[in-house]
PDB file of C-alpha atoms in Angstrom:
ATOM      1  CA  MET A   1     -53.768  29.243-118.325  1.00 46.00           C
ATOM      2  CA  LEU A   2     -55.893  25.918-118.297  1.00 45.00           C
ATOM      3  CA  SER A   3     -55.618  23.207-120.931  1.00 50.00           C
ATOM      4  CA  ARG A   4     -58.589  20.933-119.329  1.00 80.00           C
ATOM      5  CA  LEU A   5     -61.025  22.865-117.955  1.00 92.00           C
ATOM      6  CA  PRO A   6     -61.826  21.716-113.842  1.00 94.00           C
ATOM      7  CA  GLU A   7     -64.910  20.412-112.497  1.00 95.00           C
ATOM      8  CA  PHE A   8     -64.353  23.145-109.809  1.00 96.00           C
ATOM      9  CA  VAL A   9     -63.687  26.545-109.720  1.00 96.00           C
ATOM     10  CA  ASP A  10     -63.098  28.728-106.539  1.00 96.00           C
ATOM     11  CA  PRO A  11     -64.015  32.398-107.484  1.00 96.00           C
ATOM     12  CA  LEU A  12     -61.430  34.161-105.127  1.00 96.00           C
ATOM     13  CA  ARG A  13     -58.778  32.248-104.720  1.00 96.00           C
ATOM     14  CA  PHE A  14     -58.800  32.147-108.770  1.00 96.00           C
ATOM     15  CA  ALA A  15     -58.774  35.889-108.763  1.00 96.00           C
ATOM     16  CA  ASP A  16     -56.247  37.034-106.704  1.00 95.00           C
ATOM     17  CA  LYS A  17     -53.879  33.848-109.211  1.00 96.00           C
ATOM     18  CA  CYS A  18     -55.815  35.852-112.035  1.00 96.00           C
ATOM     19  CA  ARG A  19     -55.971  32.432-113.861  1.00 96.00           C
ATOM     20  CA  ARG A  20     -57.282  31.483-117.283  1.00 96.00           C
ATOM     21  CA  VAL A  21     -60.013  28.542-117.692  1.00 96.00           C
ATOM     22  CA  ALA A  22     -60.859  26.966-121.249  1.00 96.00           C
ATOM     23  CA  GLY A  23     -61.994  24.296-123.139  1.00 96.00           C
ATOM     24  CA  GLU A  24     -65.956  22.774-123.944  1.00 96.00           C
ATOM     25  CA  LEU A  25     -67.933  21.605-121.466  1.00 95.00           C
ATOM     26  CA  SER A  26     -71.502  19.037-123.122  1.00 94.00           C
ATOM     27  CA  LEU A  27     -74.082  19.327-123.103  1.00 94.00           C
ATOM     28  CA  THR A  28     -75.173  16.185-121.526  1.00 93.00           C
ATOM     29  CA  LEU A  29     -74.477  18.174-118.494  1.00 93.00           C
ATOM     30  CA  PHE A  30     -76.357  20.857-118.332  1.00 94.00           C
ATOM     31  CA  ASP A  31     -79.721  19.576-116.401  1.00 94.00           C
ATOM     32  CA  ARG A  32     -82.130  22.591-116.642  1.00 94.00           C
ATOM     33  CA  ILE A  33     -81.444  22.945-120.126  1.00 93.00           C
ATOM     34  CA  GLU A  34     -82.962  19.890-121.419  1.00 91.00           C
ATOM     35  CA  GLU A  35     -86.228  20.399-121.975  1.00 89.00           C
ATOM     36  CA  SER A  36     -85.618  23.135-124.206  1.00 90.00           C
ATOM     37  CA  LEU A  37     -83.252  21.755-126.174  1.00 92.00           C
ATOM     38  CA  PHE A  38     -84.077  19.410-129.182  1.00 93.00           C
ATOM     39  CA  GLU A  39     -81.143  17.984-129.607  1.00 91.00           C
ATOM     40  CA  ARG A  40     -78.388  17.409-127.255  1.00 90.00           C
ATOM     41  CA  ALA A  41     -75.055  16.953-129.630  1.00 90.00           C
ATOM     42  CA  GLY A  42     -72.581  18.810-129.114  1.00 93.00           C
ATOM     43  CA  ASN A  43     -70.599  21.420-126.754  1.00 95.00           C
ATOM     44  CA  VAL A  44     -70.301  25.177-125.132  1.00 96.00           C
ATOM     45  CA  ARG A  45     -66.766  26.453-125.543  1.00 97.00           C
ATOM     46  CA  VAL A  46     -65.908  28.246-122.352  1.00 97.00           C
ATOM     47  CA  ALA A  47     -63.289  30.574-121.716  1.00 97.00           C
ATOM     48  CA  LEU A  48     -63.181  32.480-118.929  1.00 97.00           C
ATOM     49  CA  ASP A  49     -61.037  34.783-117.048  1.00 98.00           C
ATOM     50  CA  PHE A  50     -60.643  35.558-112.999  1.00 97.00           C
ATOM     51  CA  GLY A  51     -58.546  38.888-112.026  1.00 97.00           C
ATOM     52  CA  ARG A  52     -59.484  42.104-109.738  1.00 96.00           C
ATOM     53  CA  ASP A  53     -60.949  45.185-111.100  1.00 95.00           C
ATOM     54  CA  GLY A  54     -60.301  47.465-108.075  1.00 93.00           C
ATOM     55  CA  ARG A  55     -61.845  45.887-105.074  1.00 93.00           C
ATOM     56  CA  TRP A  56     -63.813  43.419-106.306  1.00 96.00           C
ATOM     57  CA  SER A  57     -62.818  39.593-107.479  1.00 96.00           C
ATOM     58  CA  VAL A  58     -63.869  39.007-111.318  1.00 97.00           C
ATOM     59  CA  VAL A  59     -64.774  36.253-113.287  1.00 98.00           C
ATOM     60  CA  THR A  60     -64.582  38.033-117.334  1.00 98.00           C
ATOM     61  CA  GLY A  61     -65.300  35.862-120.332  1.00 97.00           C
ATOM     62  CA  THR A  62     -67.671  33.876-123.150  1.00 98.00           C
ATOM     63  CA  VAL A  63     -69.332  31.171-123.464  1.00 97.00           C
ATOM     64  CA  GLU A  64     -70.242  30.103-126.856  1.00 97.00           C
ATOM     65  CA  THR A  65     -72.360  26.770-128.561  1.00 97.00           C
ATOM     66  CA  ASP A  66     -74.778  27.359-130.953  1.00 96.00           C
ATOM     67  CA  LEU A  67     -77.991  24.974-129.279  1.00 96.00           C
ATOM     68  CA  VAL A  68     -80.679  23.205-131.387  1.00 95.00           C
ATOM     69  CA  LEU A  69     -84.127  23.714-128.810  1.00 95.00           C
ATOM     70  CA  ARG A  70     -87.796  23.034-130.076  1.00 94.00           C
ATOM     71  CA  CYS A  71     -89.816  25.356-131.199  1.00 93.00           C
ATOM     72  CA  GLN A  72     -92.699  26.072-128.580  1.00 91.00           C
ATOM     73  CA  LEU A  73     -94.877  26.425-131.626  1.00 92.00           C
ATOM     74  CA  CYS A  74     -95.072  24.075-134.940  1.00 93.00           C
ATOM     75  CA  LEU A  75     -92.404  21.521-132.099  1.00 92.00           C
ATOM     76  CA  ASP A  76     -89.334  21.380-135.227  1.00 94.00           C
ATOM     77  CA  ARG A  77     -86.387  22.752-134.481  1.00 95.00           C
ATOM     78  CA  LEU A  78     -85.177  25.729-134.389  1.00 95.00           C
ATOM     79  CA  PRO A  79     -81.875  26.717-134.530  1.00 95.00           C
ATOM     80  CA  TRP A  80     -80.093  28.937-131.743  1.00 96.00           C
ATOM     81  CA  PRO A  81     -76.209  30.296-131.996  1.00 96.00           C
ATOM     82  CA  VAL A  82     -75.351  31.059-128.618  1.00 96.00           C
ATOM     83  CA  ARG A  83     -71.962  33.953-128.195  1.00 97.00           C
ATOM     84  CA  LEU A  84     -72.482  35.447-124.973  1.00 97.00           C
ATOM     85  CA  ARG A  85     -70.052  37.502-122.905  1.00 97.00           C
ATOM     86  CA  VAL A  86     -69.634  37.212-119.426  1.00 97.00           C
ATOM     87  CA  ALA A  87     -68.765  39.985-116.724  1.00 97.00           C
ATOM     88  CA  LEU A  88     -69.261  38.099-113.013  1.00 97.00           C
ATOM     89  CA  GLY A  89     -68.567  40.018-109.881  1.00 97.00           C
ATOM     90  CA  VAL A  90     -67.895  37.566-107.015  1.00 96.00           C
ATOM     91  CA  VAL A  91     -69.994  38.766-103.562  1.00 96.00           C
ATOM     92  CA  ALA A  92     -71.126  37.823-100.679  1.00 93.00           C
ATOM     93  CA  SER A  93     -74.316  38.848-100.683  1.00 93.00           C
ATOM     94  CA  LEU A  94     -76.610  40.617-101.293  1.00 92.00           C
ATOM     95  CA  GLU A  95     -76.003  43.485-100.407  1.00 93.00           C
ATOM     96  CA  GLU A  96     -72.654  43.577-101.497  1.00 93.00           C
ATOM     97  CA  ALA A  97     -74.196  43.328-105.556  1.00 93.00           C
ATOM     98  CA  ASP A  98     -76.251  46.256-104.439  1.00 94.00           C
ATOM     99  CA  HIS A  99     -72.633  48.492-104.555  1.00 94.00           C
ATOM    100  CA  LEU A 100     -71.759  46.501-107.608  1.00 95.00           C
ATOM    101  CA  PRO A 101     -70.276  48.016-110.890  1.00 94.00           C
ATOM    102  CA  ALA A 102     -73.328  48.058-113.499  1.00 94.00           C
ATOM    103  CA  SER A 103     -70.876  46.532-115.606  1.00 95.00           C
ATOM    104  CA  TYR A 104     -71.129  43.584-113.587  1.00 97.00           C
ATOM    105  CA  GLU A 105     -73.841  40.681-112.902  1.00 97.00           C
ATOM    106  CA  PRO A 106     -73.324  39.202-108.981  1.00 96.00           C
ATOM    107  CA  LEU A 107     -71.452  35.549-108.961  1.00 96.00           C
ATOM    108  CA  LEU A 108     -72.866  34.907-104.654  1.00 95.00           C
ATOM    109  CA  PHE A 109     -70.034  32.867-102.837  1.00 94.00           C
ATOM    110  CA  ASP A 110     -69.172  33.271 -99.640  1.00 87.00           C
ATOM    111  CA  GLY A 111     -66.256  31.316 -99.922  1.00 83.00           C
ATOM    112  CA  GLY A 112     -67.432  28.289 -98.848  1.00 85.00           C
ATOM    113  CA  ALA A 113     -67.486  25.319-100.547  1.00 92.00           C
ATOM    114  CA  PRO A 114     -65.877  25.751-104.655  1.00 95.00           C
ATOM    115  CA  ILE A 115     -68.528  26.122-107.229  1.00 95.00           C
ATOM    116  CA  ARG A 116     -69.118  23.760-110.073  1.00 95.00           C
ATOM    117  CA  LEU A 117     -68.195  25.063-113.126  1.00 96.00           C
ATOM    118  CA  SER A 118     -71.285  23.524-115.064  1.00 95.00           C
ATOM    119  CA  ASP A 119     -73.361  25.098-112.519  1.00 95.00           C
ATOM    120  CA  LEU A 120     -71.565  28.597-113.746  1.00 96.00           C
ATOM    121  CA  VAL A 121     -71.911  27.972-117.304  1.00 97.00           C
ATOM    122  CA  GLN A 122     -75.550  26.470-117.142  1.00 96.00           C
ATOM    123  CA  ASP A 123     -76.559  29.778-115.829  1.00 95.00           C
ATOM    124  CA  GLU A 124     -75.645  31.452-118.223  1.00 96.00           C
ATOM    125  CA  LEU A 125     -76.854  29.775-121.251  1.00 96.00           C
ATOM    126  CA  VAL A 126     -80.206  29.456-119.157  1.00 95.00           C
ATOM    127  CA  LEU A 127     -80.896  33.763-119.779  1.00 94.00           C
ATOM    128  CA  ALA A 128     -80.091  32.442-123.546  1.00 94.00           C
ATOM    129  CA  ILE A 129     -82.532  30.528-124.499  1.00 94.00           C
ATOM    130  CA  PRO A 130     -86.135  32.572-124.560  1.00 94.00           C
ATOM    131  CA  LEU A 131     -88.675  31.850-122.700  1.00 92.00           C
ATOM    132  CA  ILE A 132     -90.474  30.753-125.530  1.00 92.00           C
ATOM    133  CA  PRO A 133     -88.592  29.630-128.424  1.00 93.00           C
ATOM    134  CA  GLN A 134     -89.951  29.833-131.351  1.00 93.00           C
ATOM    135  CA  HIS A 135     -89.258  30.065-135.543  1.00 93.00           C
ATOM    136  CA  ALA A 136     -90.141  34.137-136.565  1.00 90.00           C
ATOM    137  CA  ALA A 137     -92.571  32.597-138.609  1.00 90.00           C
ATOM    138  CA  CYS A 138     -94.127  31.465-136.032  1.00 88.00           C
ATOM    139  CA  GLY A 139     -94.624  33.245-133.219  1.00 69.00           C
ATOM    140  CA  ASP A 140     -95.622  35.764-136.586  1.00 68.00           C
ATOM    141  CA  ALA A 141     -98.672  32.960-137.548  1.00 62.00           C
ATOM    142  CA  ALA A 142     -99.995  32.763-133.882  1.00 58.00           C
ATOM    143  CA  GLN A 143     -99.579  36.569-133.596  1.00 59.00           C
ATOM    144  CA  LEU A 144    -101.818  36.259-136.726  1.00 56.00           C
ATOM    145  CA  GLY A 145    -104.283  33.487-135.323  1.00 54.00           C
ATOM    146  CA  PRO A 146    -108.168  32.331-135.609  1.00 53.00           C
ATOM    147  CA  ARG A 147    -109.314  36.521-135.644  1.00 49.00           C
ATOM    148  CA  ALA A 148    -106.695  37.549-138.621  1.00 48.00           C
ATOM    149  CA  GLU A 149    -109.568  38.731-140.922  1.00 49.00           C
ATOM    150  CA  LYS A 150    -110.709  41.736-137.890  1.00 50.00           C
ATOM    151  CA  GLY A 151    -113.674  42.585-140.487  1.00 52.00           C
ATOM    152  CA  LYS A 152    -114.819  39.949-140.505  1.00 58.00           C
ATOM    153  CA  ARG A 153    -115.301  39.124-136.666  1.00 63.00           C
ATOM    154  CA  GLU A 154    -118.598  37.686-136.447  1.00 70.00           C
ATOM    155  CA  ASN A 155    -121.330  39.028-134.026  1.00 75.00           C
ATOM    156  CA  PRO A 156    -122.329  35.959-131.995  1.00 72.00           C
ATOM    157  CA  PHE A 157    -126.336  37.171-132.100  1.00 75.00           C
ATOM    158  CA  ALA A 158    -126.089  37.126-135.067  1.00 74.00           C
ATOM    159  CA  VAL A 159    -127.929  33.907-135.526  1.00 75.00           C
ATOM    160  CA  LEU A 160    -130.626  35.167-132.790  1.00 76.00           C
ATOM    161  CA  GLU A 161    -130.755  39.241-134.357  1.00 77.00           C
ATOM    162  CA  GLN A 162    -132.455  35.969-137.305  1.00 76.00           C
ATOM    163  CA  LEU A 163    -134.092  34.102-135.623  1.00 77.00           C
ATOM    164  CA  LYS A 164    -136.170  37.791-134.237  1.00 77.00           C
ATOM    165  CA  ASN A 165    -136.032  38.512-138.180  1.00 77.00           C
ATOM    166  CA  ASN A 166    -137.806  35.685-138.659  1.00 75.00           C
ATOM    167  CA  ASP A 167    -140.251  35.903-136.385  1.00 71.00           C
ATOM    168  CA  SER A 168    -140.933  40.120-137.115  1.00 68.00           C
ATOM    169  CA  LYS A 169    -141.939  38.523-140.416  1.00 71.00           C
ATOM    170  CA  SER A 170    -144.236  36.027-139.743  1.00 66.00           C
ATOM    171  CA  SER A 171    -146.820  38.660-137.648  1.00 62.00           C
TER     172      SER A 171
END
């Protein structure tokens, strides 16, 4: 096990050596989720095992953090605990990904330059954040919206009907 997280990993080489990486990464490293965050303080705990599953090189483990997102309705802080199970199968092409066992998501790696570990973790975090982060109460209020009183919906032609009625009375 590596006591310090490496900046780059070669998933094929690490899998052949059955390496384990564990440690923490600062949230400030993750620029693609920056817009969703209310605050960027904190760390992401990472524990990844590189190994083999039959003929496949795989990466399994966990990614955990406590994000503070920005609710997109009230713009206030929204605590968002993230507890992810990682199960990636290393593939060289999309065609190869089609043959990957269903229990693994594809990790595209052509065997060239090593992968930045923070990018791999960030990909997992991007998938864990909702498209539109919102408090449950804010979401309920948004669904009700201005049409909450469905039985009392105002007829847009009511004014014309009043004018018509007034014209018929004056004749």
